[in-house]
Each structure stands twice: as C-alpha cells, then as structure tokens.
Amino acid sequence: MSSSRQWLAPYLATLFAMLALQMSNLGFSPLLPSIRDAFHMNFAQLGLFAGMYGLLSMLWSVPAGLLAKQFGEKVVLAAGLGTVAVGLAMLSQAPTFATAFGARALWLSGYRFSFVCVMVAVALTCPPAVRGASMGILGAISAFASVIGAPLGGVIGRDFGWRNGILAYAGVALAGALVFTVFYRNNSGVSPARSVHPGITASSAFRSPLVWLLAVLSGLAGMGSLSANFFVPSAAQALFHLDQVGASYLISTGFTLAIFVNLLFGFLMDRFNRWKVMASLASLGILGGIAMTSHDLALFRVGAALVLALGHAGIQQSYTLAADVLRGRETGNVMGVVSMVAGVFSYLGPQMLGLLRDWSGGFVAGWYFIIGAAAVTLVLVLALWSYSSRRARITTGAVLALLVAVAPAFPEAPPRWIEPGKGGTLPAETQFDDDRGRLGVLNASGPVDTMGHPFFEPLGINGRACVTCHQPAYAMTISVAAIRERWNATQGKDPLFAAVDGSNCPDLAQEKESSHSLLIDRGLIRLAIPWPPAKRKPEFSIEVVSDPTGCNTSPTYGLHSTHHPAVSVFRRPRMAANLKFVTNPTPQFALKLGGLADVDPETGKAVSMNFMADAREPSLRSQARNAGLQHGESQAPLPEATVRRIVDFESQIYVAQIFDAKAGNLAETGGPTALGPRAMAEHRPGVLGDNDYDPVFQLFDVWKRPGQSAQAEFRASIARGNDIFMFRQFWLRDATHINSIGLGNPLKRTCATCHNAQMTGQDLSAGWVDVGTTNYPTWTEPPLYSEARELPVFKITCDQDVPPHPYLGRVIYTSDPGRALISGRCIDVGSIVMQQFRGLAARAPYFSNGSMKSLRELVDFYDRRFDMKLSEQEKQDLVNFLGVL
Amino acid sequence: MRLFLALAMALPALAQHTNFVACPLVRDTKTVPCFLAEYQGETYFLGIQQDITADFYPPQLLHEVLVEGTIAGGPRVCGGIPLKPLHVSVLPELNRACNTILPAEPGIEAPPAKRPAGPSTRRAPVSTAAVPPAKPEPPFLEREFVIQYDFDSDFLFARNTRQLTDIAEYARVSGAQTIEVVGYRGSTLLSDGNVLIEKADVSRLRAERVVEVLKGLGAPPTAVRWIPEATRASGATDHESRRVLVRVVPQENKP
C-alpha cells in the first residue's frame, strides 16, 4: 500500500468499530417498548433509561478524550467496545429495573469511551481535504448500523424475546473490538495543537470558545434525532397501531435515509461553505419535525425519517467542523468536549420528550420540541456563520424573523383539564395517562379547534361548557380525582362547582367544601327531577325519609316546593363518547316496557332510550338543549346550529383504553380486536354479543398463549377475565327488567346476558335494570343506620291497583328511584340504564351513584349481589379485563 | 287479583286438567335449570330455562305461579310429571316464601335446550323484536287475531309484540278499513274448586295498551272496547279468556 493510502486500513477498521458500536446504540430502540413493559416503567423512567445516554456522555466524554490523549485511541476504543459487550450481556439478564439500569449505565460508559476514540481516530487518520466526506461515510456507517441493528433486535425480540435481542448486540460489540484491535494503526504521527480556523488560536480545547460553540451545535443538531429515536417506536405503536416489527422498520427507514444523507452532506461539506450546508440541514430538520405532527402515517414516516437522518448527519458534520479547530494531541480533548456537550443535549432531549409525553398525555408536544431544537440549531449555525460574513448576518436576521412569525402557529398539546373558552386544538388522536395506563381519544372527523366551539365554550351564566363535565382525559366524563384537583386548584371557583347542580343544594353556603361533598367525594351532579312527572300520573307516592343534603326538604328546591316541586337525585355524568353505540335505535319494541320504545318527536323514529340514567331525553339534540338550560344555566334555548355542532362533536369522538402499564399496547396489530378507540370507531353498532361466536368484546384467545414474561401473564389474566365475563355462570336473580320480562327468576346465565351489546357492554335493548344498586336492602349505601349517610333516602309506596315492584313489593326504600321518576311506574323504581364499559380506568368511581371507588369494589358488589362466589383469582382477572376496555 | 271460594260446579270436567296456584321450584341441572311446582304432594314439570324466543316463559321465585295444564303421559321430566298443554302465569303479588332452589342431583337432567345456560350458540336472532314481520299474502280476508296474557297482566311480552307487528303489517298491506280491538277479563277454575278472577280493569288496560301499540305501528284501531265482566271459567281452556281480540277488515276491493 502506498503511503498516500496508508490511512485507508485504519479508517476502515474504525468504520467497522463504529458499525459494531452503533448497531446496539441506535438499533435497540424497537426493543424499548418491551423493556419498558418488562420493568413497568412510566414514561419519565423511560426517558431516564434512554436519556442516560446523554448523562453518561457528559460524565465520560472529557475523561475519554484525556485517556485517548494519554494512552492512544486504539487501546481505549478496544476496551470501550469490550465494556459495551459486557453491559449488554448484563442487561439481557437483568431481573429488575435497578439492575437493568446499572447494565445500561455500563454499556453506555463503554460506548462513550469508544465513540470519542472513533472520532479521534478519524480526525487523526484522514486527510483534511476529505474530512467532510470521511465523517459523512462514518455517519453513513453509523446509520447503516441502525438499519441492520433495528430489524435485528426487532425480529429477535419478536421471536425470541427482547433479552435475546440485546444479547445478540453484545456479540456484535465483541466482534467489533477484535477487528479494530487487529487492523487499526495510527499513521498520523503527533503534531502540536494548531487551529485551521483563521483568527482563532488556542492551545487547549477547553479554552477555545469555538470548540464549545461547536459542541453546543453538535448537541442541538442531534437532539431531535436521538430523542425521536427513542420515542418514535412507542408513538408508532400508540398512534398508528404498528407492532414491534413495524415500528422497527420505521426506525430503519430513517437510518437508511441517514446513510445517503450522511454521504451527501459529507460531500457537500467538502465542496461548499460548511455553514450554509449546516443551515440547510437544520432547515430540513424543521420540516421533518412538522411532518411528524401529522396524523397521516405516510407523512409521519417521512417526517420521522427526515428527523432521524438529518440529525444523524448533523452530529457527524459537527465533528467535521470540530476536527478543524485544533489538531494533533488536542484532538482527543476537542472530541471529548464536543461529545460531552452533545451528551448534555442528548440527555435533555429524551428527558424532555418523556416529560412532555407524561404531561400532555400525547406525543405531539414532543414533536414540537424537536421542531424547536432544529430551529435553535439553525439560529446557532447562522450566528457562527455571521462572524465571518455580512451577508450571513442579513440572512440570520431574516430567518429569525421568519421563525418568530411562524412560532405561534404551532398548536399546543391539549391539557388534561380543558377549561371552557380557553381555545386550543384537540388532536385527531391523543392519549391521556390514567390509573392503569393510557386512555386513547380519537376524533374520527379530525382535529377539533375548540376555540368558539360550543362544546367547549360557556353556554350560560355559570361559565360551564359541555366539556366541564365531559373531559376527554377522563373518558368524556369526569373522575373524582380530577374533581378534587379542580377544587384544590381553584378553591371551588371552577364552574364545575356551580351552585345549581355542582353543590349538594343551591341554598347551601357555596364557599364551603362540605356543600359540594357529593361532587367532590363521589363525582355526583344534582338532578332536580320535576315531581310529579308531566306526562303520566304516578303509580306511587314518595316521601323523604332521610335528606343529608337538605335539598329534598328545602322549601325552595324540595319535594314540597310551592313553585318547582322536584326530587333531587345525584348521579354521575355519563360518557359523551362512543355514542353511535349508545344511541343506536332500539327495535320498535322495548322489551322492558312491554310496548313501543319512545319516539324522537323530531324524526318520528324509535330511539335507543339508552344514553341517560333514566332515559328521559329521546335524543342527543334534546339532551344538549336541556343540558344548556339546566346544567349550563343558559338564559335562552341554544340555537339549532349550536346544538348541531355539539351533537356532531359528540357523535364522532371515541374513547377506550389504549395502553396498559402491564399489558402494554392494547391496540397492537394481531391483538384483541375490540380494544382501543379506533376499534370503537370502526365497529358496527347494534350487534348482539351474548353468544359464543361473536362475543361482546370479541375473543382474547391471542392473549391466552403461555408466556414467561410478566406481560404475557397479565394478558392471560385479561383473557381469563373476558371468559369469566362471557361464560362464568351464576344465578342471576331478582333483577327487574331482566328476570321479569319472561326469562324467569332465577336465570342461570352470565354477565354477558345483560351486558350484551358489542363493544360497550350495555344492554342492546333499552337498558334500565334494577340490579339493586339504589334500592334497599341490596343498595350500595351502608346497610345499617349511619350518621355518615351521604345520599337521600326515599320511601316509595305503590298504589294497590297497579303491579308492584316484582321483587320488593309495594313499599320500597331507595336512594334513587331512577326510571320511575320519569315513567311514574312502580315496577321501575330503582331501575337505572346501564353504562358503557369503556375507558373505565380513566373515570372512577362507578355506578350511577358513584358508590364504587375502584373496579375491585365493583366486582365485589356483583359477587355479593348475585352470590357468584368468585375466587380471588377470578376477581383479579375480571378487574384486569375491565381495566383494559 | 281476587280469589273467590266457589262451589265445585264442574269438577267432572277436570279429570285431565290440573289447575293450581303454587310456589315454583327451581332445580339446577348440569345444563339449564328446570322449573317445577308441587301440588297435593305431587311434583309437576313446568319447563326449562330458554330465552324469549321460546314458547315457555319460566315462572319467578318470590312469586306464586298459576299453573293451567293437562297431565301428559310419559316419563317424568326433571323429576316432575309433564303437563301438556301448559300455561303458566306469574302472579303479580310478592310471596317471599317462594324461594326454593334445589341443587343438581345425579340422574335428574333437563331436556335438551335450544340455548345453553351461557351465551347463545345459535347463529340466529335471539330477540323476536329484531325480526321483521312476515309478509302477508293475498287474498286479504277479514281476520281475527288473539293476544293472550298472563293472569292479571296487561304486559306485552316479546311473543305478543311479535303478533302485534304481524297484525299491523296485515292491516297495512290489506288496506284495513276496520281495526277493532276488544279487551277481555278472564277467570280460572282451579282443581280445588276455587275460582280465580282477574282484576276488574284488566280488560281496559289490555285494550288500551294494544291500541297504543297499533297506533305506534301505523295501524290505528277504528274501534276499541273492553268487556268488564269476567269470562266464565270452565277449568279446561281458561287461559284463553285472558285475551285481546283484534279484528282486521280489509278494504272491500283489495285483492
């Protein structure tokens, strides 16, 4: 080999070392969702696990440069790769999060020493005239490592588990160390430090401002790429329902592009003004980030690929610029400084994305963060360029002005609590953390601009909007936890706590928390049902036996009010989502009525009688009108256009649990088909599921496969829960409108007998049932006298000439007469329309009276009520099953 | 419901008929439960749990059941003597003494059921309400339809609504010029000689509810009346007296 080509052999050995190093570093991200699930990490922990990359680069970069200077890059690089192999092997066997965390730290420590030495090796062995290209090739090799590394890990992870995928990476690192040791020779000699940048002289990298600025540039340029690399797989699975392999191909697409982008920009750096090249690179990065905010998978793919590839190339070419600052022995320290500062940013990047994800419940905020990082990169490049060029200064000013102008156009992620009239966009798809994982929210009609939208704007004098009680983050209702937070945050001033129905009674002292106890403690809204009903002479008389709120005996608001006699009952707001199922018209005959279903006076068609606790409103339109007047205290009826927009919005929004902390992605391809909001949107309403061939929530057989992992075990529990729901028989008895409609009492059946509507678990026919939640003695309230009783108690005495309540007779004590307040029928006392089973994890407590604080309490109630004798395991299986719906 | 003690005027005619009021018994089996009733020391088999598409609607615990049947030959079913034909009515008033569930016993098996105790295995509609009415075929003649009821009840079960849909469809297709509704009040002669007479206003309630439904189905009756007097009980076909009769007279020139 001639002396002019002597650099080629060590350069190729360095490239191979880089290949071995980066296959695991950049390629392992498709395994991250499995690792996260295995150790039950939340997104902040995931951010730390991934972002440790940057943390350790801060710690080890400068020592790595110093060691390279002291012992030579060959020794340090080989030892570093060996350490990488050991760390990966340890991670593959880690039993706990703590040990996994430690193994990852060892792996990344070795990585950092190796990485700095790779840069030193390239800087010292390659001629300056081809430095851009050589760095570009190095970047391309690095990207290529990811291209083959991501599918390698993804495929092995899918077929043999993530642990074996990690072990395979360890083998690759070991091979890299061996090859580098054998073939690398440093032919550069040792020269004194000197700068190739005119006007900048320094003998130490640590005292060179340009070195530090380039280090910041390197960090910024790569921050988006490194951050996206860790979060794109999770986002792809959550937003686009890609499985592990699909997500890994998305990553490998980005790194495939990075091969060419690295080569292209390496070539351009050697041919053109390097600042211009870097500026164009950052500009393209901004466009890539914008594309990632799209809800179109193809556009998201393009955006993610651009961000990954351009960021990758940006890092590499920052080292090209850095290699020119000081030469010789100081090269190690230059690379150490650049690597350290880059590490700061690569630590902050994933951390920020993790925090933004946990804060916003979605990924979009993170994508905007990436856009912002690219924009700052552009500004910094232009700033550095402007030191040497007047034209550059003008360009910088213009770009800055442009960035300032377009910044407000970027929408913010929706907050967990949407306040009326605050504006903002509700994305087409978004997610919110809840007790068991994440709730998925899908706007089938696309993003919703909430500014000026009547669902989100105050409707009347109390400042409430529909969204006040129907929050997307809480499955389009509200949880007690959220209500408590609002009380604490606003000291009870939030419109939610409006006196009209957000307090136990309007005539109580509204500033006192105790006056809102039923809302704060049980999530209940007061409903003043006029008594007697307007349309029918009641078959019973009603007396107030106990009145903890004082509202039923109030001279103004009570049962004997001279102006507006009413019965105050307290009920949970219902989910204003998945409504195509809930409003699906019942057949003309309602089995429980023994006659025809109610008819919508506006359309003349039979209605579902299934979306309010007492079926008092025939349609979403009439519900919106009355809610505006009563809950919103609108001073005039809502205009028809307003009603239409409210109903249109309600009719296109779908919610369901989409991610479970233990079961993982619920909407993955090949998983159970009824899970996730998209399944809700795509499924046909009005299908009876009380059968063994097309059941209520479809089949969970795919999760019955035996597995060793905690995730597989949990999924098997969910599948068993579905089987219990569908097939576990018990004596279903004394439930009015089930046993009493010709089916017999008792009925040897299963949960699915009553909860038979596909996808929601409601009753497909008009669904009010007296399951015993509100009527004594089975009610959910304390069985014995209690001073702490929260709900009113009414005594119902049925007339002698009408059919009595089938299981309680003619005298009934109840905390909520339910449907009977509307129908006036004795047989309906205590009957409540059953609710959807979806998004349960986001909206505790349960039952119309908010009596069950958890899913376990809910299951326990049914176990007692029907003497099911569920085993502890069966109860847990049911809870796990309900939690993922 | 009012119970009258009466002289046994027609006892000879009741040789095969067995009419009584008793608490139902529920017998679990390895498949679906059986419904039984005891009368004068003997156990009678009433039917098994199915769904609302079945002919037999089971009785209810916490309620007495009126059994109107004829002793059929053949072996015992589920431990009870089979009755055929059989009509059972759940009596409306509560009786907490009616609360017996017997466990499954070896050798006592329920007859085959269309539907198991768990979810349905049939790929067919399990709700009559979801099935469109039968298409009436000419010639369209005057027809009478009879809707039968449980004792003291005006409730329209799924089997009744099925009939009403067919009636409305017949009236519509035949271009009915007359739809007359007549409500009746029944009575039953029990095997012990007592007579059960339905409550006084039940014929009106039945007629009014049918009128309301037919109106809703687009076939408003042209005439409605009810017979307040109870039909005289015979002990043989007394269940037929608890009825509404709908008479549909098509247009004269309708083919």
mmCIF file of N, CA, C and O in Angstrom, chain A residues 396-458:
data_model
loop_
_atom_site.group_PDB
_atom_site.id
_atom_site.type_symbol
_atom_site.label_atom_id
_atom_site.label_comp_id
_atom_site.label_asym_id
_atom_site.label_seq_id
_atom_site.Cartn_x
_atom_site.Cartn_y
_atom_site.Cartn_z
ATOM 1 N N THR A 396 -29.307 35.718 8.668
ATOM 2 C CA THR A 396 -29.673 35.334 10.037
ATOM 3 C C THR A 396 -30.879 36.117 10.524
ATOM 4 O O THR A 396 -31.832 35.568 11.095
ATOM 5 N N GLY A 397 -30.836 37.419 10.285
ATOM 6 C CA GLY A 397 -31.957 38.275 10.707
ATOM 7 C C GLY A 397 -33.257 37.846 10.068
ATOM 8 O O GLY A 397 -34.309 37.770 10.720
ATOM 9 N N ALA A 398 -33.190 37.547 8.760
ATOM 10 C CA ALA A 398 -34.410 37.163 8.040
ATOM 11 C C ALA A 398 -34.975 35.850 8.584
ATOM 12 O O ALA A 398 -36.185 35.708 8.790
ATOM 13 N N VAL A 399 -34.085 34.899 8.828
ATOM 14 C CA VAL A 399 -34.552 33.597 9.319
ATOM 15 C C VAL A 399 -35.154 33.728 10.714
ATOM 16 O O VAL A 399 -36.194 33.135 11.023
ATOM 17 N N LEU A 400 -34.485 34.534 11.558
ATOM 18 C CA LEU A 400 -35.011 34.745 12.900
ATOM 19 C C LEU A 400 -36.418 35.340 12.856
ATOM 20 O O LEU A 400 -37.324 34.916 13.582
ATOM 21 N N ALA A 401 -36.578 36.336 11.975
ATOM 22 C CA ALA A 401 -37.889 36.977 11.850
ATOM 23 C C ALA A 401 -38.942 35.960 11.416
ATOM 24 O O ALA A 401 -40.075 35.936 11.913
ATOM 25 N N LEU A 402 -38.532 35.096 10.478
ATOM 26 C CA LEU A 402 -39.463 34.077 9.991
ATOM 27 C C LEU A 402 -39.866 33.117 11.120
ATOM 28 O O LEU A 402 -41.040 32.784 11.289
ATOM 29 N N LEU A 403 -38.880 32.707 11.895
ATOM 30 C CA LEU A 403 -39.170 31.778 12.989
ATOM 31 C C LEU A 403 -40.104 32.401 14.017
ATOM 32 O O LEU A 403 -41.028 31.750 14.516
ATOM 33 N N VAL A 404 -39.866 33.661 14.330
ATOM 34 C CA VAL A 404 -40.731 34.345 15.298
ATOM 35 C C VAL A 404 -42.147 34.436 14.752
ATOM 36 O O VAL A 404 -43.137 34.271 15.475
ATOM 37 N N ALA A 405 -42.239 34.668 13.428
ATOM 38 C CA ALA A 405 -43.563 34.829 12.818
ATOM 39 C C ALA A 405 -44.360 33.530 12.832
ATOM 40 O O ALA A 405 -45.576 33.538 13.053
ATOM 41 N N VAL A 406 -43.686 32.403 12.597
ATOM 42 C CA VAL A 406 -44.444 31.160 12.468
ATOM 43 C C VAL A 406 -44.617 30.446 13.804
ATOM 44 O O VAL A 406 -45.439 29.542 13.919
ATOM 45 N N ALA A 407 -43.862 30.850 14.820
ATOM 46 C CA ALA A 407 -43.931 30.124 16.100
ATOM 47 C C ALA A 407 -45.334 30.026 16.668
ATOM 48 O O ALA A 407 -45.747 28.958 17.137
ATOM 49 N N PRO A 408 -46.144 31.112 16.655
ATOM 50 C CA PRO A 408 -47.483 30.994 17.244
ATOM 51 C C PRO A 408 -48.394 30.026 16.510
ATOM 52 O O PRO A 408 -49.441 29.635 17.024
ATOM 53 N N ALA A 409 -47.976 29.668 15.281
ATOM 54 C CA ALA A 409 -48.853 28.790 14.504
ATOM 55 C C ALA A 409 -48.835 27.357 15.015
ATOM 56 O O ALA A 409 -49.703 26.562 14.699
ATOM 57 N N PHE A 410 -47.824 27.030 15.844
ATOM 58 C CA PHE A 410 -47.749 25.663 16.341
ATOM 59 C C PHE A 410 -48.745 25.464 17.478
ATOM 60 O O PHE A 410 -48.678 26.138 18.489
ATOM 61 N N PRO A 411 -49.669 24.568 17.326
ATOM 62 C CA PRO A 411 -50.642 24.362 18.394
ATOM 63 C C PRO A 411 -50.018 23.672 19.600
ATOM 64 O O PRO A 411 -49.023 22.973 19.473
ATOM 65 N N GLU A 412 -50.636 23.884 20.741
ATOM 66 C CA GLU A 412 -50.172 23.228 21.959
ATOM 67 C C GLU A 412 -50.925 21.907 22.155
ATOM 68 O O GLU A 412 -52.026 21.729 21.658
ATOM 69 N N ALA A 413 -50.290 21.005 22.869
ATOM 70 C CA ALA A 413 -50.973 19.749 23.209
ATOM 71 C C ALA A 413 -52.132 20.060 24.146
ATOM 72 O O ALA A 413 -52.061 20.999 24.933
ATOM 73 N N PRO A 414 -53.216 19.275 24.053
ATOM 74 C CA PRO A 414 -54.354 19.569 24.924
ATOM 75 C C PRO A 414 -54.005 19.318 26.380
ATOM 76 O O PRO A 414 -53.346 18.325 26.692
ATOM 77 N N PRO A 415 -54.436 20.185 27.269
ATOM 78 C CA PRO A 415 -54.196 19.942 28.693
ATOM 79 C C PRO A 415 -55.115 18.842 29.203
ATOM 80 O O PRO A 415 -56.104 18.491 28.565
ATOM 81 N N ARG A 416 -54.795 18.322 30.370
ATOM 82 C CA ARG A 416 -55.646 17.269 30.930
ATOM 83 C C ARG A 416 -57.025 17.802 31.273
ATOM 84 O O ARG A 416 -58.021 17.110 31.121
ATOM 85 N N TRP A 417 -57.083 19.024 31.784
ATOM 86 C CA TRP A 417 -58.379 19.623 32.104
ATOM 87 C C TRP A 417 -58.616 20.779 31.140
ATOM 88 O O TRP A 417 -57.860 21.755 31.136
ATOM 89 N N ILE A 418 -59.613 20.663 30.333
ATOM 90 C CA ILE A 418 -59.907 21.720 29.361
ATOM 91 C C ILE A 418 -60.875 22.708 29.995
ATOM 92 O O ILE A 418 -61.989 22.340 30.378
ATOM 93 N N GLU A 419 -60.439 23.940 30.108
ATOM 94 C CA GLU A 419 -61.306 24.968 30.679
ATOM 95 C C GLU A 419 -62.150 25.592 29.572
ATOM 96 O O GLU A 419 -61.646 25.847 28.472
ATOM 97 N N PRO A 420 -63.396 25.863 29.861
ATOM 98 C CA PRO A 420 -64.265 26.467 28.844
ATOM 99 C C PRO A 420 -63.684 27.778 28.316
ATOM 100 O O PRO A 420 -63.166 28.590 29.088
ATOM 101 N N GLY A 421 -63.756 27.917 26.989
ATOM 102 C CA GLY A 421 -63.387 29.179 26.373
ATOM 103 C C GLY A 421 -61.908 29.449 26.269
ATOM 104 O O GLY A 421 -61.507 30.535 25.847
ATOM 105 N N LYS A 422 -61.056 28.489 26.607
ATOM 106 C CA LYS A 422 -59.613 28.745 26.565
ATOM 107 C C LYS A 422 -59.002 28.483 25.198
ATOM 108 O O LYS A 422 -57.873 28.841 24.930
ATOM 109 N N GLY A 423 -59.739 27.808 24.329
ATOM 110 C CA GLY A 423 -59.217 27.528 22.997
ATOM 111 C C GLY A 423 -58.214 26.390 23.011
ATOM 112 O O GLY A 423 -57.982 25.739 24.028
ATOM 113 N N GLY A 424 -57.603 26.169 21.858
ATOM 114 C CA GLY A 424 -56.660 25.064 21.710
ATOM 115 C C GLY A 424 -57.232 24.009 20.784
ATOM 116 O O GLY A 424 -58.400 24.077 20.390
ATOM 117 N N THR A 425 -56.365 23.096 20.422
ATOM 118 C CA THR A 425 -56.786 22.046 19.482
ATOM 119 C C THR A 425 -56.815 20.697 20.177
ATOM 120 O O THR A 425 -55.884 20.337 20.889
ATOM 121 N N LEU A 426 -57.891 19.988 19.978
ATOM 122 C CA LEU A 426 -57.968 18.600 20.426
ATOM 123 C C LEU A 426 -57.572 17.755 19.217
ATOM 124 O O LEU A 426 -58.293 17.720 18.223
ATOM 125 N N PRO A 427 -56.396 17.113 19.280
ATOM 126 C CA PRO A 427 -55.899 16.406 18.089
ATOM 127 C C PRO A 427 -56.830 15.276 17.655
ATOM 128 O O PRO A 427 -57.675 14.818 18.425
ATOM 129 N N ALA A 428 -56.610 14.829 16.444
ATOM 130 C CA ALA A 428 -57.409 13.711 15.948
ATOM 131 C C ALA A 428 -57.202 12.485 16.833
ATOM 132 O O ALA A 428 -58.141 11.762 17.124
ATOM 133 N N GLU A 429 -55.970 12.280 17.238
ATOM 134 C CA GLU A 429 -55.704 11.169 18.151
ATOM 135 C C GLU A 429 -54.811 11.663 19.272
ATOM 136 O O GLU A 429 -53.800 12.325 19.018
ATOM 137 N N THR A 430 -55.187 11.353 20.452
ATOM 138 C CA THR A 430 -54.346 11.740 21.585
ATOM 139 C C THR A 430 -54.545 10.729 22.705
ATOM 140 O O THR A 430 -55.445 9.898 22.643
ATOM 141 N N GLN A 431 -53.677 10.810 23.676
ATOM 142 C CA GLN A 431 -53.739 9.871 24.791
ATOM 143 C C GLN A 431 -53.527 10.613 26.101
ATOM 144 O O GLN A 431 -52.818 11.620 26.138
ATOM 145 N N PHE A 432 -54.149 10.076 27.147
ATOM 146 C CA PHE A 432 -54.001 10.661 28.472
ATOM 147 C C PHE A 432 -53.696 9.546 29.466
ATOM 148 O O PHE A 432 -54.323 8.487 29.428
ATOM 149 N N ASP A 433 -52.759 9.822 30.329
ATOM 150 C CA ASP A 433 -52.455 8.845 31.380
ATOM 151 C C ASP A 433 -53.666 8.650 32.281
ATOM 152 O O ASP A 433 -54.408 9.600 32.552
ATOM 153 N N ASP A 434 -53.848 7.431 32.729
ATOM 154 C CA ASP A 434 -54.889 7.178 33.716
ATOM 155 C C ASP A 434 -54.383 6.142 34.721
ATOM 156 O O ASP A 434 -53.190 5.826 34.730
ATOM 157 N N ASP A 435 -55.266 5.638 35.530
ATOM 158 C CA ASP A 435 -54.842 4.792 36.641
ATOM 159 C C ASP A 435 -54.116 3.530 36.198
ATOM 160 O O ASP A 435 -53.322 2.965 36.946
ATOM 161 N N ARG A 436 -54.398 3.048 35.006
ATOM 162 C CA ARG A 436 -53.826 1.772 34.589
ATOM 163 C C ARG A 436 -52.942 1.872 33.366
ATOM 164 O O ARG A 436 -52.434 0.870 32.895
ATOM 165 N N GLY A 437 -52.810 3.023 32.816
ATOM 166 C CA GLY A 437 -52.004 3.161 31.620
ATOM 167 C C GLY A 437 -52.384 4.437 30.902
ATOM 168 O O GLY A 437 -52.201 5.534 31.446
ATOM 169 N N ARG A 438 -52.953 4.279 29.726
ATOM 170 C CA ARG A 438 -53.342 5.472 28.981
ATOM 171 C C ARG A 438 -54.695 5.258 28.301
ATOM 172 O O ARG A 438 -54.974 4.190 27.771
ATOM 173 N N LEU A 439 -55.462 6.318 28.307
ATOM 174 C CA LEU A 439 -56.737 6.347 27.598
ATOM 175 C C LEU A 439 -56.486 6.907 26.207
ATOM 176 O O LEU A 439 -55.816 7.927 26.060
ATOM 177 N N GLY A 440 -57.019 6.263 25.200
ATOM 178 C CA GLY A 440 -56.913 6.776 23.846
ATOM 179 C C GLY A 440 -58.172 7.548 23.479
ATOM 180 O O GLY A 440 -59.283 7.130 23.801
ATOM 181 N N VAL A 441 -57.969 8.692 22.845
ATOM 182 C CA VAL A 441 -59.092 9.519 22.406
ATOM 183 C C VAL A 441 -58.956 9.722 20.904
ATOM 184 O O VAL A 441 -57.901 10.131 20.432
ATOM 185 N N LEU A 442 -60.002 9.422 20.184
ATOM 186 C CA LEU A 442 -59.972 9.529 18.727
ATOM 187 C C LEU A 442 -61.101 10.423 18.256
ATOM 188 O O LEU A 442 -62.277 10.152 18.533
ATOM 189 N N ASN A 443 -60.731 11.500 17.579
ATOM 190 C CA ASN A 443 -61.727 12.316 16.900
ATOM 191 C C ASN A 443 -61.773 11.846 15.452
ATOM 192 O O ASN A 443 -60.873 12.155 14.664
ATOM 193 N N ALA A 444 -62.801 11.114 15.127
ATOM 194 C CA ALA A 444 -62.855 10.486 13.808
ATOM 195 C C ALA A 444 -62.930 11.511 12.684
ATOM 196 O O ALA A 444 -62.555 11.231 11.553
ATOM 197 N N SER A 445 -63.405 12.711 12.993
ATOM 198 C CA SER A 445 -63.516 13.752 11.963
ATOM 199 C C SER A 445 -62.274 14.616 11.879
ATOM 200 O O SER A 445 -62.267 15.605 11.156
ATOM 201 N N GLY A 446 -61.251 14.280 12.622
ATOM 202 C CA GLY A 446 -60.019 15.052 12.575
ATOM 203 C C GLY A 446 -59.893 15.979 13.776
ATOM 204 O O GLY A 446 -60.751 16.005 14.658
ATOM 205 N N PRO A 447 -58.788 16.759 13.804
ATOM 206 C CA PRO A 447 -58.553 17.648 14.946
ATOM 207 C C PRO A 447 -59.720 18.617 15.146
ATOM 208 O O PRO A 447 -60.364 19.037 14.185
ATOM 209 N N VAL A 448 -59.949 18.945 16.395
ATOM 210 C CA VAL A 448 -61.070 19.840 16.729
ATOM 211 C C VAL A 448 -60.518 21.139 17.291
ATOM 212 O O VAL A 448 -59.802 21.134 18.307
ATOM 213 N N ASP A 449 -60.824 22.228 16.615
ATOM 214 C CA ASP A 449 -60.452 23.543 17.128
ATOM 215 C C ASP A 449 -61.491 23.930 18.179
ATOM 216 O O ASP A 449 -62.660 24.152 17.855
ATOM 217 N N THR A 450 -61.061 24.001 19.415
ATOM 218 C CA THR A 450 -62.029 24.215 20.492
ATOM 219 C C THR A 450 -62.415 25.678 20.666
ATOM 220 O O THR A 450 -63.424 25.962 21.308
ATOM 221 N N MET A 451 -61.620 26.568 20.106
ATOM 222 C CA MET A 451 -61.960 27.980 20.243
ATOM 223 C C MET A 451 -63.265 28.270 19.488
ATOM 224 O O MET A 451 -63.376 28.040 18.292
ATOM 225 N N GLY A 452 -64.234 28.743 20.207
ATOM 226 C CA GLY A 452 -65.515 29.076 19.587
ATOM 227 C C GLY A 452 -66.429 27.881 19.385
ATOM 228 O O GLY A 452 -67.562 28.035 18.923
ATOM 229 N N HIS A 453 -65.938 26.693 19.719
ATOM 230 C CA HIS A 453 -66.778 25.503 19.540
ATOM 231 C C HIS A 453 -67.743 25.400 20.721
ATOM 232 O O HIS A 453 -67.304 25.453 21.882
ATOM 233 N N PRO A 454 -69.039 25.238 20.462
ATOM 234 C CA PRO A 454 -69.998 25.312 21.565
ATOM 235 C C PRO A 454 -69.836 24.225 22.615
ATOM 236 O O PRO A 454 -70.288 24.409 23.741
ATOM 237 N N PHE A 455 -69.217 23.103 22.262
ATOM 238 C CA PHE A 455 -68.984 22.081 23.291
ATOM 239 C C PHE A 455 -67.972 22.584 24.317
ATOM 240 O O PHE A 455 -67.966 22.142 25.466
ATOM 241 N N PHE A 456 -67.133 23.514 23.870
ATOM 242 C CA PHE A 456 -66.020 23.967 24.716
ATOM 243 C C PHE A 456 -66.193 25.402 25.201
ATOM 244 O O PHE A 456 -65.319 25.918 25.878
ATOM 245 N N GLU A 457 -67.267 26.037 24.821
ATOM 246 C CA GLU A 457 -67.486 27.430 25.204
ATOM 247 C C GLU A 457 -68.581 27.511 26.269
ATOM 248 O O GLU A 457 -69.540 26.730 26.246
ATOM 249 N N PRO A 458 -68.463 28.469 27.179
ATOM 250 C CA PRO A 458 -69.525 28.625 28.182
ATOM 251 C C PRO A 458 -70.881 28.830 27.515
ATOM 252 O O PRO A 458 -70.995 29.566 26.532
#
